[in-house]
CSV table of C-alpha atoms and ligand atoms in Angstrom, one decimal:
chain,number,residue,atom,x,y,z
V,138,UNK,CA,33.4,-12.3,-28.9
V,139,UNK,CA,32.5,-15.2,-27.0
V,140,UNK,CA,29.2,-14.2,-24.6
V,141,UNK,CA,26.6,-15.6,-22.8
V,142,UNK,CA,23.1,-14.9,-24.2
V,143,UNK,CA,22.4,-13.0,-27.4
V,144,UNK,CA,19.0,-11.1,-27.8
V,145,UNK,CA,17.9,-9.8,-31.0
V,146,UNK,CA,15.4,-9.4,-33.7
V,147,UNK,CA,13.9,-7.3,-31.4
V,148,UNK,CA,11.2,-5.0,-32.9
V,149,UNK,CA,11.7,-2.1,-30.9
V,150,UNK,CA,14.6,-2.4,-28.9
V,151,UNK,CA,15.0,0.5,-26.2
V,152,UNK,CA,18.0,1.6,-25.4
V,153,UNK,CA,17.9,5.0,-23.7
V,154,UNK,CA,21.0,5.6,-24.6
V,155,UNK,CA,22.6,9.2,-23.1
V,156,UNK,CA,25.9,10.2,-21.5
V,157,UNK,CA,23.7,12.3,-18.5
V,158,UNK,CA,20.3,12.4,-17.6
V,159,UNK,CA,17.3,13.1,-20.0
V,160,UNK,CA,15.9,16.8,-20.1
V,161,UNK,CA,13.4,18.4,-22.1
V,162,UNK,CA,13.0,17.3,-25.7
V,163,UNK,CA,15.4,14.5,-25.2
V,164,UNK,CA,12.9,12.9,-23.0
V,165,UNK,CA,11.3,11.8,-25.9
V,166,UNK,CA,14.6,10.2,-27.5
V,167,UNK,CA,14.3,6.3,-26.0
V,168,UNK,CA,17.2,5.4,-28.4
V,169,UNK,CA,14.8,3.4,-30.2
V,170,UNK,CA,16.4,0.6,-32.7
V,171,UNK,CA,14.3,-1.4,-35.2
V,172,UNK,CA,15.7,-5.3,-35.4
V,173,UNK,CA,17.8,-4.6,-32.1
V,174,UNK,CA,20.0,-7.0,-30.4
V,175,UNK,CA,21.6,-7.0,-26.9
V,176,UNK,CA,24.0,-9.7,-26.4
V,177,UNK,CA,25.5,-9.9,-22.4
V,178,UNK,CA,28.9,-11.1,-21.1
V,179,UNK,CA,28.9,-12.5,-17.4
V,180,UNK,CA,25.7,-10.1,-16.3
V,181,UNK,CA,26.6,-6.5,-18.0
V,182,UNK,CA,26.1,-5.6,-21.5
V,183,UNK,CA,28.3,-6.6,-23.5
V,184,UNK,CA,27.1,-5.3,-27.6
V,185,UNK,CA,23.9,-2.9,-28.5
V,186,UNK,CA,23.0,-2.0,-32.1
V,187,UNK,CA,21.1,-4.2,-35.1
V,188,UNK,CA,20.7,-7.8,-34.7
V,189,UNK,CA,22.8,-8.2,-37.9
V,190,UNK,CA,25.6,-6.0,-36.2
V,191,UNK,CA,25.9,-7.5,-33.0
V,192,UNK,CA,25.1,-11.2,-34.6
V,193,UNK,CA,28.5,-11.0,-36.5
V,194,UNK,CA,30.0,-10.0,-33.6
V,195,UNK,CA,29.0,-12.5,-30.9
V,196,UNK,CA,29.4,-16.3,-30.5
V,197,UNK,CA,26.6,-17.0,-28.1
V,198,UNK,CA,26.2,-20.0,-25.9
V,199,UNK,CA,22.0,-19.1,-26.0
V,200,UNK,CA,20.2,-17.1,-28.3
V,201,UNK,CA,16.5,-15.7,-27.7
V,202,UNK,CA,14.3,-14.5,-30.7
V,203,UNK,CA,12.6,-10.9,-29.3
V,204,UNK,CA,10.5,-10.5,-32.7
V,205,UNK,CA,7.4,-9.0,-32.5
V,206,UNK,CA,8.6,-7.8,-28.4
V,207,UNK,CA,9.9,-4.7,-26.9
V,208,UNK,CA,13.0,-4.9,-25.0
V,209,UNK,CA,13.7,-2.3,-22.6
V,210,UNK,CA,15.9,-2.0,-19.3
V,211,UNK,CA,14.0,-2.8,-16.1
V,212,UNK,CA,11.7,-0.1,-14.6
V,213,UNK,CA,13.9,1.7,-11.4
V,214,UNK,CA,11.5,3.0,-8.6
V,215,UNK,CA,13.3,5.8,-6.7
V,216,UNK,CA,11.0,6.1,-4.0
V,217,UNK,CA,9.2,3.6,-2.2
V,218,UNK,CA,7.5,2.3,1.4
V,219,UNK,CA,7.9,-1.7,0.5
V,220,UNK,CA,8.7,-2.7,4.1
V,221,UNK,CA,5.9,-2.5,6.7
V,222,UNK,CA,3.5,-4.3,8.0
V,223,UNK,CA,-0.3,-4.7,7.8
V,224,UNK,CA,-2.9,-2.8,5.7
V,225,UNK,CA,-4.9,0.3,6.3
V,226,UNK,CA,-7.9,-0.5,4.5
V,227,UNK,CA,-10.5,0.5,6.9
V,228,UNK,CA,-8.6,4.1,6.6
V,229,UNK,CA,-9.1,4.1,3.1
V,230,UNK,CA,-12.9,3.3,3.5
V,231,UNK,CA,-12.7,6.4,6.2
V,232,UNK,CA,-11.6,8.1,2.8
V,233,UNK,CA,-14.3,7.1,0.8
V,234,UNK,CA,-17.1,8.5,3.1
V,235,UNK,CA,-15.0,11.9,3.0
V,236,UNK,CA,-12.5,11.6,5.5
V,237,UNK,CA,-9.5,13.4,4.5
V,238,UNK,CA,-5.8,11.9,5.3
V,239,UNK,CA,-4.4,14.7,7.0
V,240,UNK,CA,-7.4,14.8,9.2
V,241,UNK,CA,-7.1,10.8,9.8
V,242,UNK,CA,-2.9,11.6,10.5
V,243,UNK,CA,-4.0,13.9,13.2
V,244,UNK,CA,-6.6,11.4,15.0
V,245,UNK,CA,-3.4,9.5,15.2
V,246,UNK,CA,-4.3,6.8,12.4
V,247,UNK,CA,-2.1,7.3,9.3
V,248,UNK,CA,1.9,6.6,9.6
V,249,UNK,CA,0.8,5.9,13.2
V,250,UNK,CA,-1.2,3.2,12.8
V,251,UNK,CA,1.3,1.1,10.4
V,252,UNK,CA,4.4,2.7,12.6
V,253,UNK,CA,2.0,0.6,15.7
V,254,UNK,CA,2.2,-2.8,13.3
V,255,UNK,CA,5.4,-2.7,12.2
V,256,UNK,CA,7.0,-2.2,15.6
V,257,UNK,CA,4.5,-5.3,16.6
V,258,UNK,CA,6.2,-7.5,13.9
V,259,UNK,CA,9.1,-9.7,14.1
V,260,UNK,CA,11.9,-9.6,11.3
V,261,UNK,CA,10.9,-12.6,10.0
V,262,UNK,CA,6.9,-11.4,9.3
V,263,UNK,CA,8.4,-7.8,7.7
V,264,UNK,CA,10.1,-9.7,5.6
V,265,UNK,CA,7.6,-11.9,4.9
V,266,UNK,CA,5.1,-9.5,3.9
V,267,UNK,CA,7.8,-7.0,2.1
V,268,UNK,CA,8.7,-10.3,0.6
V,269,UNK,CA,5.5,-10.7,-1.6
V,270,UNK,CA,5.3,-7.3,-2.6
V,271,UNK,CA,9.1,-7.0,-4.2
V,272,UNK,CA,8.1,-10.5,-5.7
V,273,UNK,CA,5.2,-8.8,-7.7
V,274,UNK,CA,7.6,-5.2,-8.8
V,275,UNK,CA,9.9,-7.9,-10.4
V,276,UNK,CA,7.2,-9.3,-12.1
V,277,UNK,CA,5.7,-6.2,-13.2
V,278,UNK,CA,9.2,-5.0,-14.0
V,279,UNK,CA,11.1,-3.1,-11.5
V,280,UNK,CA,14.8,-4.3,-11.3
V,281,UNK,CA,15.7,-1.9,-8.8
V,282,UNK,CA,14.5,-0.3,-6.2
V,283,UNK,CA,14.6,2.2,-3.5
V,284,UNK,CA,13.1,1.7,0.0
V,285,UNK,CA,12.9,4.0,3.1
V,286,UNK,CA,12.4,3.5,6.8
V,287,UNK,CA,10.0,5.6,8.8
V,288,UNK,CA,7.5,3.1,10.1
V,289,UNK,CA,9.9,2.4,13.3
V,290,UNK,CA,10.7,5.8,14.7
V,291,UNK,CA,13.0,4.5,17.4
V,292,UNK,CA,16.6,3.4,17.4
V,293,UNK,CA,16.0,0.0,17.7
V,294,UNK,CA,12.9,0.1,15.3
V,295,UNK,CA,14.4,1.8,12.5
V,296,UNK,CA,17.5,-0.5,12.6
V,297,UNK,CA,14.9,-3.5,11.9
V,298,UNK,CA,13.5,-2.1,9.3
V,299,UNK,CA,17.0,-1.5,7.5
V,300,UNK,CA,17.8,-4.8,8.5
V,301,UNK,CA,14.7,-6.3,6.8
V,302,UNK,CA,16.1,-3.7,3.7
V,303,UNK,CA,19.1,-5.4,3.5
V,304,UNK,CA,18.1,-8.6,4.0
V,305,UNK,CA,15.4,-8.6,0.8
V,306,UNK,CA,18.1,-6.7,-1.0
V,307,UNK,CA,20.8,-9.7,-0.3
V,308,UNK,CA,17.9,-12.4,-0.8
V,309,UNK,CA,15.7,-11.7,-3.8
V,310,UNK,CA,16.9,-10.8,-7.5
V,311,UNK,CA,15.6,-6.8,-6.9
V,312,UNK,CA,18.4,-4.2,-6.3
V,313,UNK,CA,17.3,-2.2,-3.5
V,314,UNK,CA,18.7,1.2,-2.0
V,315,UNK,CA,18.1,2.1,1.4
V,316,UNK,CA,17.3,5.8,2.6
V,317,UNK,CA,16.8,6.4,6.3
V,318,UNK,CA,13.7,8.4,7.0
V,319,UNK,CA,13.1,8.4,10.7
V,320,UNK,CA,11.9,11.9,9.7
V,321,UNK,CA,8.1,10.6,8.7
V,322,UNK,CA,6.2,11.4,11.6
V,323,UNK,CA,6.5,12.3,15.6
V,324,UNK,CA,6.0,8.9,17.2
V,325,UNK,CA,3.3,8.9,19.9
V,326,UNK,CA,5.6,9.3,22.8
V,327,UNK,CA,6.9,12.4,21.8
V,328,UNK,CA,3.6,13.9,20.5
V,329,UNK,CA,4.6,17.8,22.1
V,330,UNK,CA,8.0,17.3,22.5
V,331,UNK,CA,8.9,17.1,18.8
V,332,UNK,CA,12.4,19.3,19.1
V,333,UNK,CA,13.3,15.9,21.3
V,334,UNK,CA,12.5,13.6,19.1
V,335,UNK,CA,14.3,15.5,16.6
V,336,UNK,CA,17.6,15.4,18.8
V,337,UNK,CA,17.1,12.3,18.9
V,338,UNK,CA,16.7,11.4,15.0
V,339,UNK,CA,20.0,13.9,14.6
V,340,UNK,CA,22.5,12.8,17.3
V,341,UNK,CA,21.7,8.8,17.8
V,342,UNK,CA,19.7,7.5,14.9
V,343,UNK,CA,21.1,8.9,12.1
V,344,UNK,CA,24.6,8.0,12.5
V,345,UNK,CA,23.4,4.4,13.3
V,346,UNK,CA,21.8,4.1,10.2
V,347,UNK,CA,24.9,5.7,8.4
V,348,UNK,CA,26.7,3.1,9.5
V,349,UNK,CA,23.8,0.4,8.8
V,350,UNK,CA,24.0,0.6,5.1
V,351,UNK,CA,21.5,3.8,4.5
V,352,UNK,CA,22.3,5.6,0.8
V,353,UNK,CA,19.9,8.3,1.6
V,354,UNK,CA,18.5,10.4,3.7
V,355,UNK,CA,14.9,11.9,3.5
V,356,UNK,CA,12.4,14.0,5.5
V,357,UNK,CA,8.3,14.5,5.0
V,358,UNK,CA,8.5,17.7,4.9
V,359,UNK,CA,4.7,19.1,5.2
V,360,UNK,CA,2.1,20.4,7.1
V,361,UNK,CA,1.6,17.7,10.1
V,362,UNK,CA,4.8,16.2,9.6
V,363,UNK,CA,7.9,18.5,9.8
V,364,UNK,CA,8.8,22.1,9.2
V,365,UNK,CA,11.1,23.5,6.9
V,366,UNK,CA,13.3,24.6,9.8
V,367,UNK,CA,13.2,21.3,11.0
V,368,UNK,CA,13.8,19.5,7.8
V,369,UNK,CA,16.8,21.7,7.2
V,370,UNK,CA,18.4,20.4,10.3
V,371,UNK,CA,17.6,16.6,9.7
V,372,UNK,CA,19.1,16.9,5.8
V,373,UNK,CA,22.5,19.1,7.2
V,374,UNK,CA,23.1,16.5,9.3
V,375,UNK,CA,22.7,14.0,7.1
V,376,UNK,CA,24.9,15.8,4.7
V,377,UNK,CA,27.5,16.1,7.2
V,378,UNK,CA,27.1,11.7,7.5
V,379,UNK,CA,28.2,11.6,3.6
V,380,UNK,CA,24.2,10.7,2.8
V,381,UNK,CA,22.7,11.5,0.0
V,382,UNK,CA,19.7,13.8,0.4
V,383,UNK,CA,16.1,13.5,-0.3
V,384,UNK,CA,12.8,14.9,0.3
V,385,UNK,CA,8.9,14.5,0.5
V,386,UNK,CA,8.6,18.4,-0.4
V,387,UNK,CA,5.1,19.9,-0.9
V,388,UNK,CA,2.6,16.6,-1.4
V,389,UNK,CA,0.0,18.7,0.3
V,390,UNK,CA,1.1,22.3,1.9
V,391,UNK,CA,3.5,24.5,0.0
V,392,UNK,CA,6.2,25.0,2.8
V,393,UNK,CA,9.5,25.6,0.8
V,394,UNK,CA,11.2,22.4,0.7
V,395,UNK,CA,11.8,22.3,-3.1
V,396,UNK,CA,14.0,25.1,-2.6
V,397,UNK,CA,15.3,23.7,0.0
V,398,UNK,CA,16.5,20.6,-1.6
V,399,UNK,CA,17.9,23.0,-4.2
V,400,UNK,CA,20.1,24.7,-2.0
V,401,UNK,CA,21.7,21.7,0.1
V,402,UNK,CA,22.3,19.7,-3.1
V,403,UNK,CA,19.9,17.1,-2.4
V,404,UNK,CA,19.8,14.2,-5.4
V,405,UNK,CA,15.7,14.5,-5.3
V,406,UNK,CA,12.9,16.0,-4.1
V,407,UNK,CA,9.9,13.7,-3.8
V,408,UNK,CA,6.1,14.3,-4.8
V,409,UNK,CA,6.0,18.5,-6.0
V,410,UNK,CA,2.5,18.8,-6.0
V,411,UNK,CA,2.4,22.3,-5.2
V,412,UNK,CA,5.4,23.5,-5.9
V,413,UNK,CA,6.0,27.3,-6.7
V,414,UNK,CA,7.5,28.0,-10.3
V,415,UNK,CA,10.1,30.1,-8.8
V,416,UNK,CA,11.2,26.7,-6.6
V,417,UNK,CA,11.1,24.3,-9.6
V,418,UNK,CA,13.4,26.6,-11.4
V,419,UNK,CA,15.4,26.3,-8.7
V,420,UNK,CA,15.8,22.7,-8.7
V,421,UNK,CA,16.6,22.6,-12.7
V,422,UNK,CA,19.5,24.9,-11.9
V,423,UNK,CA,20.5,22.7,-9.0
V,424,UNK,CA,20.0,19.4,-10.9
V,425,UNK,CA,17.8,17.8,-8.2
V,426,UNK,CA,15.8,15.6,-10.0
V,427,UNK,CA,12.0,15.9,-9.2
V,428,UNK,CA,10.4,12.9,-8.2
V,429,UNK,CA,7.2,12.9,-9.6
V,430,UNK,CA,4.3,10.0,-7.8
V,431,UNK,CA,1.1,10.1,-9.5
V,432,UNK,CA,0.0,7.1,-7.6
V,433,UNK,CA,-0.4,8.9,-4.7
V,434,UNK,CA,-3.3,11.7,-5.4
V,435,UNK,CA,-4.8,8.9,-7.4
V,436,UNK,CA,-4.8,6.6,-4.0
V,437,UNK,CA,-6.3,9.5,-2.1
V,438,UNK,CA,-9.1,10.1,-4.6
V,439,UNK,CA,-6.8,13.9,-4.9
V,440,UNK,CA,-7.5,16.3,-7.8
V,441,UNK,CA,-4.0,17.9,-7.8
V,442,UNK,CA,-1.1,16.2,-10.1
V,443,UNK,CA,2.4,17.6,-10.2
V,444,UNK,CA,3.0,19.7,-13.1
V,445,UNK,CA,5.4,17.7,-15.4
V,446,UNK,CA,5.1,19.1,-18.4
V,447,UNK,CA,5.6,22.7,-16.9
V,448,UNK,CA,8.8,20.9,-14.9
V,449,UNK,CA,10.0,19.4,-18.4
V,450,UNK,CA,10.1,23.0,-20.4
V,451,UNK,CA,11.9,24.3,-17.7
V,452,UNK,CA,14.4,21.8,-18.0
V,453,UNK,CA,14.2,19.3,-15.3
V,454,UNK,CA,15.5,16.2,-14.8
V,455,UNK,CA,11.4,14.3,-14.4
V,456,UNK,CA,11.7,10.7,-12.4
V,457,UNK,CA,8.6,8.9,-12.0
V,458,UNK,CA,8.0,6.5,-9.0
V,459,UNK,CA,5.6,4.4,-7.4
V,460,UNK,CA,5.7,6.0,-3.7
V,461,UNK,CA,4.2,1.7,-2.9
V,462,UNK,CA,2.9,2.3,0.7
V,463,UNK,CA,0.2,1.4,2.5
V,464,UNK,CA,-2.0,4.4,3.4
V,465,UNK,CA,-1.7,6.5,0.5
V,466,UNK,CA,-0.5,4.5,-2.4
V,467,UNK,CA,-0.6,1.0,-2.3
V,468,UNK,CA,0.9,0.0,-5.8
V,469,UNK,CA,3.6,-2.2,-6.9
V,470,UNK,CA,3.5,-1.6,-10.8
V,471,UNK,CA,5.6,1.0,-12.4
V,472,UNK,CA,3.6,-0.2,-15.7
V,473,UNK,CA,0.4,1.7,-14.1
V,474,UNK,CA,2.7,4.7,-12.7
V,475,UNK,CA,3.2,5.5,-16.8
V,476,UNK,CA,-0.3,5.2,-17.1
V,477,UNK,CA,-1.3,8.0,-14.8
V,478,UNK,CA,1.3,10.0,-15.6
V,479,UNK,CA,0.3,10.2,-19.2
V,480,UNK,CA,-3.7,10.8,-18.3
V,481,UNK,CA,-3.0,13.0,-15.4
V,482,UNK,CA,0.3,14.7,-16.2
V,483,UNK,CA,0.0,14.8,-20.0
V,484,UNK,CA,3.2,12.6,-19.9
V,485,UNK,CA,4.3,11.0,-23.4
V,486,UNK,CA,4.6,7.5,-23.3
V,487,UNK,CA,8.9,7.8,-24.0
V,488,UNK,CA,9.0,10.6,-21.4
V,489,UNK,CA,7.2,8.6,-19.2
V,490,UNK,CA,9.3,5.6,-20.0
V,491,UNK,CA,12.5,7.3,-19.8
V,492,UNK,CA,11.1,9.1,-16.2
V,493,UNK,CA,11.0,5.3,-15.1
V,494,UNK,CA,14.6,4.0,-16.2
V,495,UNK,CA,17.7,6.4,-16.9
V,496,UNK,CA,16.3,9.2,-14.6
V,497,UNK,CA,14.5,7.4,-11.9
V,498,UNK,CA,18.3,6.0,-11.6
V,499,UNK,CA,19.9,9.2,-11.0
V,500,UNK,CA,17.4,9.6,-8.5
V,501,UNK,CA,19.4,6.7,-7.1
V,502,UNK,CA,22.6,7.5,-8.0
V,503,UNK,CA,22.3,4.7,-9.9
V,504,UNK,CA,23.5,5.6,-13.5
V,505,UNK,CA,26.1,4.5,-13.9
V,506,UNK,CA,24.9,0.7,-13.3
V,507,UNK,CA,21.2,1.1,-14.2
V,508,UNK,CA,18.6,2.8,-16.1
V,509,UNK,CA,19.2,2.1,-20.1
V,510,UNK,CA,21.0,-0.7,-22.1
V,511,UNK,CA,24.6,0.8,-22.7
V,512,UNK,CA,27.8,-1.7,-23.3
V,513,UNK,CA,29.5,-2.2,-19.4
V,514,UNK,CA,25.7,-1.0,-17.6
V,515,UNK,CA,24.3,-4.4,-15.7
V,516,UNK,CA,22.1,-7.1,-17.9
V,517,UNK,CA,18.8,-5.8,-16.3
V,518,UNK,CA,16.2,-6.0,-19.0
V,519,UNK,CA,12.5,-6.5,-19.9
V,520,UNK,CA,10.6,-8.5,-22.5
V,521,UNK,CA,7.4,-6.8,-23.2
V,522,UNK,CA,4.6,-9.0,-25.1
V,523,UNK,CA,3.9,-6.1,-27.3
V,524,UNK,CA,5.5,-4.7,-30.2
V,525,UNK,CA,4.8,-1.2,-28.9
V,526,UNK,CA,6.4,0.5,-26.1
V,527,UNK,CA,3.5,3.0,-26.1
V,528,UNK,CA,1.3,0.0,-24.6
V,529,UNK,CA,3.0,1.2,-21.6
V,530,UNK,CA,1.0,4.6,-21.3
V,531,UNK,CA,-2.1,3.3,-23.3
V,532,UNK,CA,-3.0,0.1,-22.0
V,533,UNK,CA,-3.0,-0.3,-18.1
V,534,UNK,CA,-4.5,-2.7,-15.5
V,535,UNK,CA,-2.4,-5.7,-16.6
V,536,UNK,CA,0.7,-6.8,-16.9
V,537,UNK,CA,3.2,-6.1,-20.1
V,538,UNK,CA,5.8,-7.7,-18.8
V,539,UNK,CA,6.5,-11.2,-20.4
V,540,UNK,CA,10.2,-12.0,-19.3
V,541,UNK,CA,12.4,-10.3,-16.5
V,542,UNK,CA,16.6,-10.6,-17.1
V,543,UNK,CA,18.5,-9.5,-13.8
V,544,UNK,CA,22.0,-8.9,-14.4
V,545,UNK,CA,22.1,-11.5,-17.1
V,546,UNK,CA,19.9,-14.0,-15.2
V,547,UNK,CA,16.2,-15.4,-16.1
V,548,UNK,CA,14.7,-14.1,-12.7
V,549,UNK,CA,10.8,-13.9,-14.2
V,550,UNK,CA,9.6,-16.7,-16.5
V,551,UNK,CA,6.3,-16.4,-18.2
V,552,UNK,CA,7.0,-18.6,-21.2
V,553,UNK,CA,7.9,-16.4,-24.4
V,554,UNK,CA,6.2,-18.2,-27.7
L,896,NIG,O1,4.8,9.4,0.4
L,896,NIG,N1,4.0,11.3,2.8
L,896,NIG,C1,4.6,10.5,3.5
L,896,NIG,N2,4.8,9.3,3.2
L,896,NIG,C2,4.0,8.5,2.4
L,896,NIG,C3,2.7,8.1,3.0
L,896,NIG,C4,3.1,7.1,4.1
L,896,NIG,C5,1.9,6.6,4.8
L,896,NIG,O2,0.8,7.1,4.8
L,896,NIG,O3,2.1,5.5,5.4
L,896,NIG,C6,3.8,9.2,1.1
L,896,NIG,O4,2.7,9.5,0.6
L,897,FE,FE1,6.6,8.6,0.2
């Protein structure tokens, strides 16, 4: 077979192989193969096994030597805040001297204060600034991406930030996925008049975005945000639109969203921080994958992690994301997401590694395309300057990454000796 570039002599070569997503003990099954080889055919995979297999199979117009390197499939972030505008240090400095971010949400600071900067911007500066951070997720890994609204909270608002969405999506090498979430806070002029704001999100916005290209649609579902009964509205009427469902279910108040998600089929349910057992075995029974965004109580200085390794006996399907956004979590690397999850969630470094490809894509819907190196899934693979994939969990701060392929193409040099 004639193809286009032929990886091998890989030393561990990750393939994640699995016909559904990874549950329990099979989270720890990355399809690992010594002296791997990948060799791709116009941007999809074209042959996995050992190099000396897929050598004697391929006629390659390029060849790279992966001895000594991991290669793995790009890092997919189910859930992230890349577009707005601004920064909110000076709220995380409120943090430090023992400000709390609910309290700073209710002053009106929090999602306020960056919904304020991002309705100030132009396209062209959201993009700008969204621009930068996508840049460094490539280079730290993440091939695809998912990105929500919820910083314009008006029709016209929201639209520009899906515009921005699909603009990035259609300009830089990173898949993204929208999800409409103009569910993320009561904007100031309806403060007391939320019902009406919630008609409005419902009957005008939400078909708009339908129409605009969203995927998804989510809710922040918590105490100072929105109620379960209001939640339950937003995501039937998004159901109703054909959208997929998410949620931002119990990141600080237990309010029943988990089960909620359960029950309306929703493809995740986001952060589970204090989620009841009796929920989480709801959403193993429902197949909901759980979301799981350590980054965040680490950004709020928090003491409360999800509980992944309860989720993973029970049999859930365990994504892991970044949850990049500016007030609580302001972190483009999926690299350090593994970290924390294996200090602060007792995560092994293949669960955690698998949480970040095949299953953070079925948060996406995404599998089919995305999330392991299988022959006919899209050429989206990392080189990793190490010969161990546990470097991933055990070293952290830096940056493991050493080449980024995007559907076949170089899209992140850092020359590979
Ligand atoms: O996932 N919880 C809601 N949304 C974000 C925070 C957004 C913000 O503070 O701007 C989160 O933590
Ligand atoms: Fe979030």
């Amino acid at each position: 077979m004639r193809v286009d570039l032929l990886i091998h002599s890989a030393g561990q070569l990750l393939t994640i192989a699995s016909p559904g997503p990874k549950t329990g003990p099979a989270m720890s099954d990355l399809g690992l193969i010594e002296d791997g080889a990948l060799a791709i055919k116009d941007g999809r995979i074209a042959l996995v096994g050992k190099s000396k297999e897929v050598r004697a199979q391929a006629e390659a117009k390029e060849e790279l030597d992966a001895s000594g390197r991991v290669v793995m499939p790009g890092f997919v972030d189910p859930h992230t805040h890349l577009v707005f505008a601004g920064s909110r240090a000076d709220e995380f400095e409120m943090r430090l001297k023992g400000a709390t971010y609910l309290e700073i949400m209710a002053a009106g600071g929090g999602i306020m204060s960056t919904v304020r900067a991002t309705r100030q911007a132009t396209v062209e500066e959201l993009l700008a600034e969204s621009w930068q951070r996508v840049d460094r997720m490539l280079a730290y890994g993440t091939t695809t991406a998912e990105v929500k609204t919820g910083y314009g909270l008006n029709m016209a608002q929201e639209l520009k930030m899906l515009q921005a969405i699909k603009s990035l999506d259609r300009t830089h090498p990173v898949d993204l996925v929208a999800t409409f979430l103009g569910a993320h806070a009561i904007p100031e002029e309806y403060k007391g008049r939320n019902e009406e704001y919630l008609d409005v999100v419902v009957k005008e916005m939400l078909p708009q975005a339908a129409q605009e290209g969203a995927c998804f649609c989510d809710v922040f579902c918590d105490e100072g945000a929105f109620t379960l009964a209001q939640s339950r509205r937003i995501l039937e009427a998004a159901k109703a639109w054909g959208l997929g469902l998410k949620i931002h279910a119990d990141e600080f108040k237990t309010l029943g969203g988990a089960a909620l998600a359960a029950e309306l089929g929703a493809t995740s349910a986001d952060h589970l921080i204090c989620t009841p057992e009796e929920e989480l075995r709801l959403l193993a029974e429902a197949g909901t994958v759980a979301v799981l965004l350590p980054g965040t109580p680490f950004g709020l200085g928090g003491e409360h992690y999800a509980p992944a390794r309860r989720m993973i006996e029970l049999g859930l399907r365990v994504a892991l994301g970044t949850d990049l956004n500016p007030g609580t979590c302001w972190c483009e690397s999926m690299q350090f997401v593994i970290a924390l999850a294996a200090r602060k969630m007792g995560m092994t470094p293949a669960e955690a590694i698998v949480a970040s490809t095949l299953n953070a894509a079925y948060a996406l819907e995404k599998s089919a395309e995305v999330g392991s190196l299988e022959v006919g899934k899209k050429a989206d693979i990392l080189i990793l300057e190490t010969s161990d994939y546990r470097d991933l969990a055990y070293r952290f701060g830096g940056n493991l990454v050493a080449r980024v392929f995007k559907g076949g193409q170089s899209v992140w040099p850092k020359e590979v000796d």
